[in-house]
């Protein structure tokens, strides 16, 4: 009798009749909405809700009464008193008109947004300091100064924002050093020019040029200044009310502008402007023409066969070593120009800079090795050779006297910019994978490497960038990286480890096959694409990594457009699930197992896409969801090999359980005539789906396209027991749209969809609260990024905003799942690429489309990165001293033990007081778990740093060491 009753309770829905209709905090269900709640062993109960009340209409023996549904079986039965108490304690906001979510005065500002970490390098030439000790690199609205010896970040210069940066598209267009001091000029697109002292990070002067949209700014190194001029700059700008592009000579007088003289005006684009010969020579590119302006002479244009992409000039400062006749010729005609075009050709024009007239038979030499456009070409300091680079990832050195070519291949990415150091001792390469490499000119070996976050530059309508924080290596971001950030269609075959605290690159490893050492173009000149890593996940102990990579053949492989979209082309797709094990000895991921087509298409068993990949919260297991409608759980299994010892036996991964969510959905229907229609409707052209585990791993949530009769895109939610694979609860008809994220926090299921954000109460079987997308943003059907923190029971969403006013993003943070009021909301400057949890109790981390990271942390949290410390006002000391910013980069972020030195110099004959970091951490952690006041905790900390008596000092130090190393402490970086 008891067992029968238990079976009945496990499969039925407890109905509490004659209850008051439950109140929704934010909004009620529409009167005509359809909601279906199904249990694995019962028929579906269709309800038409009104004021969130349920009407039972498919059971004849139960009268139509207003009831409140509560799911039981897998979930505990709720207490009515607790439910009523929760509803009375909530604030109710009417769903009327376009109001803000919550009044700002009611939001407790207990969270903060950190400074940017990382960022994408602009396509501008890096600049060496005069002494070559520092290298200056430009980002969107900041200038970073790195040490050329250690590649470490020394200082960041943030440009001031007169208008809100969020609503501005301002960016840096040029930066160059002052001719004498360690000062740098920075020009922005909004016609503003700044002068900074980069040694101290202070702004000296600021000018508003008033020339409209500025495209380029430069100066002449040997400019002759008048007494009233402090500097002269040359500005390339497009007028505010005209389409003409002009070159203007602007004189600067301290903090004010001087005269403005227009030197040239054209309706065509002007690029690569260079000034020489004390300001008397102006050279630039105008589409396929090389234009030279010499003094008062009229402009001279030299026509080239194709569009030009780069240029550099060579003008010796003196004519030492020339004969008398040569010196006379040099006064009339001297100076060479080298240019590169879009076909890969390089042209060298001899003696055209100081020509008085255009000659049709000017001397030129053509060099051609590059297959595609030449991205950069530069002269050596002595003019004996030129250096060029392009997308072939090869640095080419051309000896002009002999015609010999020297190659430095396999640079890892395309070369965007080449810079020769002031002394000619180094080359600086700005690569397309968001890294900067310094090479010595004598041996051509790397001397410095400055790499930022190398996430792919995805278009606005794309999936999230695969990334995650390492489970136990503090501040380490694992992210799928690309070899070309300039190409939005480029794949991401690598995984990068980036230290978000010190803002520096750690390592990069290939997870798929790459074209780094092979020809990356086919015979028809189309690019050979690489597989794209679309998902990555790690176990909680960080020992195993799972990745999903996909490869699709280029459409040019097909003979026609019809065959390109034919289903037969899908047979050439490649989808691999790979498992990697972390090697502490090699400090890299070792490949273990590859699964071909983990979710094949049901029609032809070809490779099918994987919709989601997550790791189990406990143990070594991964879970995937594919377009075949199956959820598969993958676990390792040891393989016994006679020739290998047990300790070194290999491990093979395979799926241990498979749950067909579509089959369970069919079994739930009791209308056979609906099945054929539903069967065709559950196979849309585009699939979506998400999976999520509960914190203890006892419950699995799955979302997939709803195979119902509605013509609108909607999602079906299923709650599955991962042990038995049985469906415990199914929910549909909630008008969620396409889901982009799922999470389980306690008894709540958080669903992020294209139409609404919803929190579902699993125990009560009802909507706790929800927001429609129109209440969050005016962007239609945005992609919501969802992240949760299981320790603090908080969650956050972020989404991109694309409107006429601005392009950016927005983030919301909720402190309590049951409370619909967010505790933090903030506009972001760039569209979002990913949102992840920063760790237990550490907030969240946001990755944007500009390869920048920001932390959203509680207000009293420590600095999240070195960038936050720099911008807080800390001064930078000399690099050779173990102080200042260099000491910050030496902070231990590997999780090892470290000792904290008090920093007080001991008197002669006394011992220095040393406190172990683990002891201090344990004492500070007591503030959260003990009931004693903060005064007692402060006294404990003070006692640790106080000087003990001499007779007891040795005893206490030995005792402290014994206690530390004889017990296991939770060593973590803070």
CSV table of C-alpha atoms in Angstrom, one decimal, residues 892 894-899 916-918 964-969 971:
chain,number,residue,atom,x,y,z
A,892,UNK,CA,52.3,35.0,-7.4
A,894,UNK,CA,50.1,30.2,-9.6
A,895,UNK,CA,48.5,29.2,-6.3
A,896,UNK,CA,51.8,28.4,-4.5
A,897,UNK,CA,52.7,29.3,-1.0
A,898,UNK,CA,54.2,32.7,-0.5
A,899,UNK,CA,55.3,34.7,2.5
A,916,UNK,CA,52.9,33.5,6.2
A,917,UNK,CA,50.2,34.4,3.7
A,918,UNK,CA,48.2,31.3,4.6
A,964,UNK,CA,51.3,25.8,8.6
A,965,UNK,CA,53.0,22.9,6.9
A,966,UNK,CA,51.4,20.2,9.1
A,967,UNK,CA,47.9,21.0,8.0
A,968,UNK,CA,46.1,21.4,4.7
A,969,UNK,CA,44.9,25.0,4.1
A,971,UNK,CA,45.6,27.9,-0.6
